[in-house]
GROMACS .gro file of C-alpha atoms in nm:
model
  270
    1UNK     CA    1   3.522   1.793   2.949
    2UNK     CA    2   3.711   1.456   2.934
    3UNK     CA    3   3.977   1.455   2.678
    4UNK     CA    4   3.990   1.156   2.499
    5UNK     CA    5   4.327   0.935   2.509
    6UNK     CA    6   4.520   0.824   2.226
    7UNK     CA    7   4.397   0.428   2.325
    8UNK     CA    8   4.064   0.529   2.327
    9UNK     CA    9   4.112   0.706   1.923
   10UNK     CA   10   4.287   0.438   1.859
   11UNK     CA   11   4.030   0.177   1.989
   12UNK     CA   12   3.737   0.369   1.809
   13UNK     CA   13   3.931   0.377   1.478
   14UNK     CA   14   3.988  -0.024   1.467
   15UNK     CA   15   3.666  -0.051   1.561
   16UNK     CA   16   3.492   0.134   1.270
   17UNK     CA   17   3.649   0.023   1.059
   18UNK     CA   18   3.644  -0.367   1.139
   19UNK     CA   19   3.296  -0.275   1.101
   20UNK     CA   20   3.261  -0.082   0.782
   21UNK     CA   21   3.570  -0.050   0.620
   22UNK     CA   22   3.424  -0.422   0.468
   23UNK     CA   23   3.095  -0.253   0.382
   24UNK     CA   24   3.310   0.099   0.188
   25UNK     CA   25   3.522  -0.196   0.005
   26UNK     CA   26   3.194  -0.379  -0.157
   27UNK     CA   27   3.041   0.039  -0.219
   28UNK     CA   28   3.330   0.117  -0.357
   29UNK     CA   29   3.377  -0.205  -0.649
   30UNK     CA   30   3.034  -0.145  -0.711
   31UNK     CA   31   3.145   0.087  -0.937
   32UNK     CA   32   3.412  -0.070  -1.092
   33UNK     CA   33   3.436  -0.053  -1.464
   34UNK     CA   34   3.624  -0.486  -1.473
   35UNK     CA   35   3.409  -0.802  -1.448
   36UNK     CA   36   3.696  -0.919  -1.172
   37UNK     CA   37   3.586  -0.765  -0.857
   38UNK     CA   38   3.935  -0.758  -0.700
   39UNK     CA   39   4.094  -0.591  -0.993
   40UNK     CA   40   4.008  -0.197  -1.031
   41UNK     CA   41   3.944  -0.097  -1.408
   42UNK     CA   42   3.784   0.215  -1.357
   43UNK     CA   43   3.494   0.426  -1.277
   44UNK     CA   44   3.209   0.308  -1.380
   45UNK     CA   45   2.789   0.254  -1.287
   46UNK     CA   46   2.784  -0.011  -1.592
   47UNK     CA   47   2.736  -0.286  -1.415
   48UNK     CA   48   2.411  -0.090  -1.254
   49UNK     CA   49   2.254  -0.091  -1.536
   50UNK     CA   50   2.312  -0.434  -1.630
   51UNK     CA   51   2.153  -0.541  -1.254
   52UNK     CA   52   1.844  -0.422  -1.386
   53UNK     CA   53   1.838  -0.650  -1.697
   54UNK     CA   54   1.949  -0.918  -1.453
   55UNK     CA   55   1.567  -1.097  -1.473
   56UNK     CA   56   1.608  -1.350  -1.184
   57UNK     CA   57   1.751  -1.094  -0.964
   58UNK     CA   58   1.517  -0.852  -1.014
   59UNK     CA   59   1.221  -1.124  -0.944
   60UNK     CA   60   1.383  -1.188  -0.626
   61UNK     CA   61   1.450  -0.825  -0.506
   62UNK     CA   62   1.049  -0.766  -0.603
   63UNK     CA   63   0.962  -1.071  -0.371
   64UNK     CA   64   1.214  -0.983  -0.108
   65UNK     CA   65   1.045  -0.600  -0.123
   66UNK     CA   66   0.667  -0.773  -0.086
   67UNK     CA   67   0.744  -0.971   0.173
   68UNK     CA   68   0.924  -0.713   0.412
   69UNK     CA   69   0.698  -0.459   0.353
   70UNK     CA   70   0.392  -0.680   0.426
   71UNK     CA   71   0.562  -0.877   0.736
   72UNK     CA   72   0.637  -0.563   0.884
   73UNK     CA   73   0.347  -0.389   0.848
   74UNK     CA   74   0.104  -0.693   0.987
   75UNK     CA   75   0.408  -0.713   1.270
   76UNK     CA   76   0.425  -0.402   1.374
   77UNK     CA   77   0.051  -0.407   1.464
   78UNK     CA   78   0.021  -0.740   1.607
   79UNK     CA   79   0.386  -0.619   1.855
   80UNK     CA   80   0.196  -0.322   1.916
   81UNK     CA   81  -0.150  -0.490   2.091
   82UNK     CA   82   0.128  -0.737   2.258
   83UNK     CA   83   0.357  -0.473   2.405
   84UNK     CA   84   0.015  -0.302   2.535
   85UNK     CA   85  -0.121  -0.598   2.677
   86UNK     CA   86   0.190  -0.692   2.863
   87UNK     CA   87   0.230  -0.318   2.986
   88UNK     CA   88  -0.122  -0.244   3.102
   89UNK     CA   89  -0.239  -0.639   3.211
   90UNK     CA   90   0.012  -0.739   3.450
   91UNK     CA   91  -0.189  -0.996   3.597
   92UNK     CA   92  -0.379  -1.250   3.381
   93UNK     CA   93  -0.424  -1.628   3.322
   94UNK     CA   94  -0.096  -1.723   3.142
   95UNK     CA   95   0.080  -1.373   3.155
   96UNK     CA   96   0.449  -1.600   3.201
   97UNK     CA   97   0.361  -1.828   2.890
   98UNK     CA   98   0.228  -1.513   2.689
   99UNK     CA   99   0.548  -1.292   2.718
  100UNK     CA  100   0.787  -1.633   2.695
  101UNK     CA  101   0.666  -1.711   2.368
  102UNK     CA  102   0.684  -1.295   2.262
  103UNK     CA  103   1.046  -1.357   2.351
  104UNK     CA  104   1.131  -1.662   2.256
  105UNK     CA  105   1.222  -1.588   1.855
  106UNK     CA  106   1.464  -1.316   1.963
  107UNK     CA  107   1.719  -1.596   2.167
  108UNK     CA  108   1.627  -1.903   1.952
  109UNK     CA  109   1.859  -1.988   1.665
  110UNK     CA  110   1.729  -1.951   1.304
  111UNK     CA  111   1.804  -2.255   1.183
  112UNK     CA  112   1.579  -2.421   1.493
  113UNK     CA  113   1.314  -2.145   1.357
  114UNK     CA  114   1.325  -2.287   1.025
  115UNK     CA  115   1.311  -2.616   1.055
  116UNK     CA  116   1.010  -2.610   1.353
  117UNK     CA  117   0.793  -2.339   1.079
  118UNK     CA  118   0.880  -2.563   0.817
  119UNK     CA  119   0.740  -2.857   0.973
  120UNK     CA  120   0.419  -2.667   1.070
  121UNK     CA  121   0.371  -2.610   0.703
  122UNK     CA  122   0.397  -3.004   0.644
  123UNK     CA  123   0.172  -3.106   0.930
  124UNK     CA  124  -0.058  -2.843   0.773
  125UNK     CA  125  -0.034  -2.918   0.383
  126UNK     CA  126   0.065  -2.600   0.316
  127UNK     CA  127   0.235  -2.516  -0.027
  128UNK     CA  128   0.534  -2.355   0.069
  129UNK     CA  129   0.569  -1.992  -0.129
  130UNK     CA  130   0.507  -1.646  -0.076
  131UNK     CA  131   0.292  -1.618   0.204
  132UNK     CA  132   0.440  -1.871   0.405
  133UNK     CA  133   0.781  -1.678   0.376
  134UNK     CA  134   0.516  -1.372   0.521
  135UNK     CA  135   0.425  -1.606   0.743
  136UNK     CA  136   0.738  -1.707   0.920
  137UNK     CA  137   0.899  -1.378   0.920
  138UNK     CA  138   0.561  -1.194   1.106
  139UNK     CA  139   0.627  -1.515   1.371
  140UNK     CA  140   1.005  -1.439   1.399
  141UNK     CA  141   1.016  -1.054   1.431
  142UNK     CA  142   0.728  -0.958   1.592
  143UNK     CA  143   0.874  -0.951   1.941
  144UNK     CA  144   1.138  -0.745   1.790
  145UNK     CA  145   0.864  -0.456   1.826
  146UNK     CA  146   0.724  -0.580   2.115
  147UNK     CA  147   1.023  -0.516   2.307
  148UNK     CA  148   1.037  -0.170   2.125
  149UNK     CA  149   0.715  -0.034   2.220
  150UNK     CA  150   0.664  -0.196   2.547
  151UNK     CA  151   1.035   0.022   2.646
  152UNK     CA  152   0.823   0.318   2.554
  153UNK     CA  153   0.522   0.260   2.721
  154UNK     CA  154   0.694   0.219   3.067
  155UNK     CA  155   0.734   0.606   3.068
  156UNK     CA  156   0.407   0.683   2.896
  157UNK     CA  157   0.150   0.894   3.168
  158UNK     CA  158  -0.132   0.696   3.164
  159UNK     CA  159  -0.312   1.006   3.317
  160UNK     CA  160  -0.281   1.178   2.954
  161UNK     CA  161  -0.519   0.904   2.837
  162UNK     CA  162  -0.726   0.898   3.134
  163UNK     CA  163  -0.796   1.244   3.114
  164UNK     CA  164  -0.916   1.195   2.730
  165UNK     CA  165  -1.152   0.903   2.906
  166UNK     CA  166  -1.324   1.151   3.105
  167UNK     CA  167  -1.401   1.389   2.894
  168UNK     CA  168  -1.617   1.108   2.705
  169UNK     CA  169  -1.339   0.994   2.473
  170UNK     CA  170  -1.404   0.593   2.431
  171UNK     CA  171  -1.087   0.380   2.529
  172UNK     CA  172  -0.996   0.274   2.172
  173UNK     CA  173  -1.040   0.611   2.065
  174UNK     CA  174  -0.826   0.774   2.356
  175UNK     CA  175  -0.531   0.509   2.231
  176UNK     CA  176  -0.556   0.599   1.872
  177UNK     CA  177  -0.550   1.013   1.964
  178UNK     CA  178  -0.331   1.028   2.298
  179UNK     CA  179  -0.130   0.737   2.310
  180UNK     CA  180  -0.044   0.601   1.959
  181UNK     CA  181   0.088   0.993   1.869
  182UNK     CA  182   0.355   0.948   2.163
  183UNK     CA  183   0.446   0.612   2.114
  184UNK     CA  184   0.501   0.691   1.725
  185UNK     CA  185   0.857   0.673   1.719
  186UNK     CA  186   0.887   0.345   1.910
  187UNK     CA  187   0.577   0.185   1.710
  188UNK     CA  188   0.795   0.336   1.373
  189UNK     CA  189   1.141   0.246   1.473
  190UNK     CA  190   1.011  -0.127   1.508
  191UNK     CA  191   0.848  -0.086   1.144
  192UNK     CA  192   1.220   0.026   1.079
  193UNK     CA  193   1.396  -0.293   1.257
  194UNK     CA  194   1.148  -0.551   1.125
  195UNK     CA  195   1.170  -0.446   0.760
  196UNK     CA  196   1.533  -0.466   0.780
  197UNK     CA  197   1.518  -0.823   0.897
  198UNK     CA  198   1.275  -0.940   0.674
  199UNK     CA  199   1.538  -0.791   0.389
  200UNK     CA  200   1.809  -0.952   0.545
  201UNK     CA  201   1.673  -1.305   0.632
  202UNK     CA  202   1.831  -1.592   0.460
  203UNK     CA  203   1.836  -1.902   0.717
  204UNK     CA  204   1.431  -1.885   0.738
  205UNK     CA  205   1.328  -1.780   0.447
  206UNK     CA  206   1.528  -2.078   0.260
  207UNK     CA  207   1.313  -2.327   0.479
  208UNK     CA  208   0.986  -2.148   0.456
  209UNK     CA  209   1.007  -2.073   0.069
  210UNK     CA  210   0.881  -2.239  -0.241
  211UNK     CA  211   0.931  -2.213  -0.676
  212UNK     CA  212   0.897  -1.854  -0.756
  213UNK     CA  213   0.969  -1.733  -0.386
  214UNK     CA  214   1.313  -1.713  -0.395
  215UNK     CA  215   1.408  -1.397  -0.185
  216UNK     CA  216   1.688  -1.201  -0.269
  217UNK     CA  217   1.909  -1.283  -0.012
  218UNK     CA  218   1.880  -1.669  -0.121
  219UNK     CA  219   1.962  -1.549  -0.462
  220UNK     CA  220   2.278  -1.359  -0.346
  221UNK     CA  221   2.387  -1.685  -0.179
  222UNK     CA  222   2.341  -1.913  -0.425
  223UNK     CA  223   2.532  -1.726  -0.681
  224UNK     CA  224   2.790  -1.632  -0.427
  225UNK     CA  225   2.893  -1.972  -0.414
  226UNK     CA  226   2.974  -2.028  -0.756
  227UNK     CA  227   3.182  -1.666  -0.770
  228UNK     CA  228   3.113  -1.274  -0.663
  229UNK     CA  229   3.025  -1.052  -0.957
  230UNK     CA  230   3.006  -0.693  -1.019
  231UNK     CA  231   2.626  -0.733  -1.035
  232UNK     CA  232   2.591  -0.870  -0.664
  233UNK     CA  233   2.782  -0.609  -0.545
  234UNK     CA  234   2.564  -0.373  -0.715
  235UNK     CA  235   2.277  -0.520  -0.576
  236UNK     CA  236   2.407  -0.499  -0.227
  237UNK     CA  237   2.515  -0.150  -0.284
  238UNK     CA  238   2.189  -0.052  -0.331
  239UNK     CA  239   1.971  -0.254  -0.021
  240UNK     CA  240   2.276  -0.052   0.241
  241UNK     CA  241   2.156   0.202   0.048
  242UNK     CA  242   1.786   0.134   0.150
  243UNK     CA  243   1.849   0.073   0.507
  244UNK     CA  244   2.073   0.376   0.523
  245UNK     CA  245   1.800   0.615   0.421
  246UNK     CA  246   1.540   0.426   0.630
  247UNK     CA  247   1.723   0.462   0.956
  248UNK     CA  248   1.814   0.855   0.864
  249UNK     CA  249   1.459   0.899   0.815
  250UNK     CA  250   1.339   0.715   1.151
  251UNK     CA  251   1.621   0.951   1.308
  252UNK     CA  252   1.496   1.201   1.171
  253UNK     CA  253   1.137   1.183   1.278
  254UNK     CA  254   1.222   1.089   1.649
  255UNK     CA  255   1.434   1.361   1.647
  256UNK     CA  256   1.124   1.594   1.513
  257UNK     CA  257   0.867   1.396   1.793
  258UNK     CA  258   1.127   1.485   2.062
  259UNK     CA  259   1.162   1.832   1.975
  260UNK     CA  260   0.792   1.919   1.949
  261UNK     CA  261   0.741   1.705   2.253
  262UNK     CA  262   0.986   1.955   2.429
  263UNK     CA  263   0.874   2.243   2.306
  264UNK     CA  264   0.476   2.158   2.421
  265UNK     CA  265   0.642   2.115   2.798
  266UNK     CA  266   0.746   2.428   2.775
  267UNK     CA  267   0.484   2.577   2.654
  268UNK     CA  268   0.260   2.397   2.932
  269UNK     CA  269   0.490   2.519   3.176
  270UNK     CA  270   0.450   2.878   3.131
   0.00000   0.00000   0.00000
């Protein structure tokens, strides 16, 4: 076994905690007791309760929670049927167009994004709100999956599904009982990475949304600006907390696909 060298310790150290030494800092005066974040008064989940008398920010955390949960749902499908298409169809009338415009959200700049789904809304006299905020962030994340699934599917057996096909199993049917089962964890780790996004977005959604759409992100940052209270770090506290448990759970299940996936080769091969 190689034995790490006091660089490489040292290298791994700076660079967790550049990374989340920031994020322990904001957990940790979440629970302080003062009303000036940089000054520790104490223990104290006060200012958690207060967060949820906090009217506008609860209104925004309900919208933000709406509209992740719906864009990632309806995105997650829609990657799904595009990853297929481009794994199984390699040859079709505007293949190169298709899978540049899957791709094209994940290297374009959000604030080009914006402005271009913003303008589509105009030219189409739609009242910016909720659903165009669903709207843009299904448009923006969906390759997100795409790429997700389609990096599964490249080591799927396609024989698995043909064998279901001969045995009188229609196509849609063999997809839905063979293949959808082994691509789970792909299909629900994009779920995972598009619902995160959607909770995180603040460039699109702030050119996409209307009165009473106000996400909460866009309600972090506009108080932000004027000073950080207890209450926002609260608030933040508690979406790491979200994501946290969402991406232990996805672990968790992959983790449970791969082992029974494992243990059904060996069983095959004795």
């Amino acid at each position: 076994m190689k034995h790490w060298s006091g660089f490489n310790i040292a290298s791994v150290a700076v660079g967790l905690a550049f990374l989340y030494l920031p994020i322990t800092i904001l957990v940790i005066y979440s629970f302080n007791a003062s009303r000036l974040v940089t000054v520790w008064g104490g223990f104290s989940t006060h200012w958690y309760g207060e967060l949820f008398h906090n009217q506008g920010l609860m209104d925004a955390a309900w919208v933000t929670i709406r509209v992740a949960l719906l864009s990632a749902s309806v995105t997650t499908v829609l990657g799904t049927m595009a990853a297929v298409v481009l794994n199984r169809f390699h040859r079709f009338p505007g293949r190169l167009l298709f899978s540049g415009m899957v791709a094209a959200p994940m290297v374009m700049p959000d604030v080009i994004l914006g402005l271009s789904l913003l303008l589509l809304f105009v030219s189409l006299d739609l009242d910016r709100g909720f659903w165009t905020v669903v709207l843009a962030h299904i448009t923006c994340t969906m390759c997100f999956v795409t790429v997700v699934v389609q990096s599964r599917l490249v080591s799927f057996d396609r024989s698995l599904e043909e064998a279901a096909q001969d045995l009188g199993c229609p196509p849609w049917k063999a997809f839905f009982l063979v293949t959808l089962p082994v691509i789970w964890p792909a299909v629900a780790a994009g779920w995972m990475l598009t619902f995160t996004l959607s909770l995180d977005d603040l460039v699109i959604a702030s050119f996409t949304s209307g009165p009473g759409a106000t996400t909460l992100p866009m309600k972090i940052y506009s108080q932000v600006r004027l000073g950080v209270t207890p209450e926002i770090n609260a608030v933040c506290t508690i979406l790491i907390a979200i994501v946290s448990l969402g991406v232990v759970v996805a672990a968790l299940v992959n983790r449970r696909q791969e082992q029974r996936r494992a243990r059904d080769e060996r069983l095959a091969a004795q």
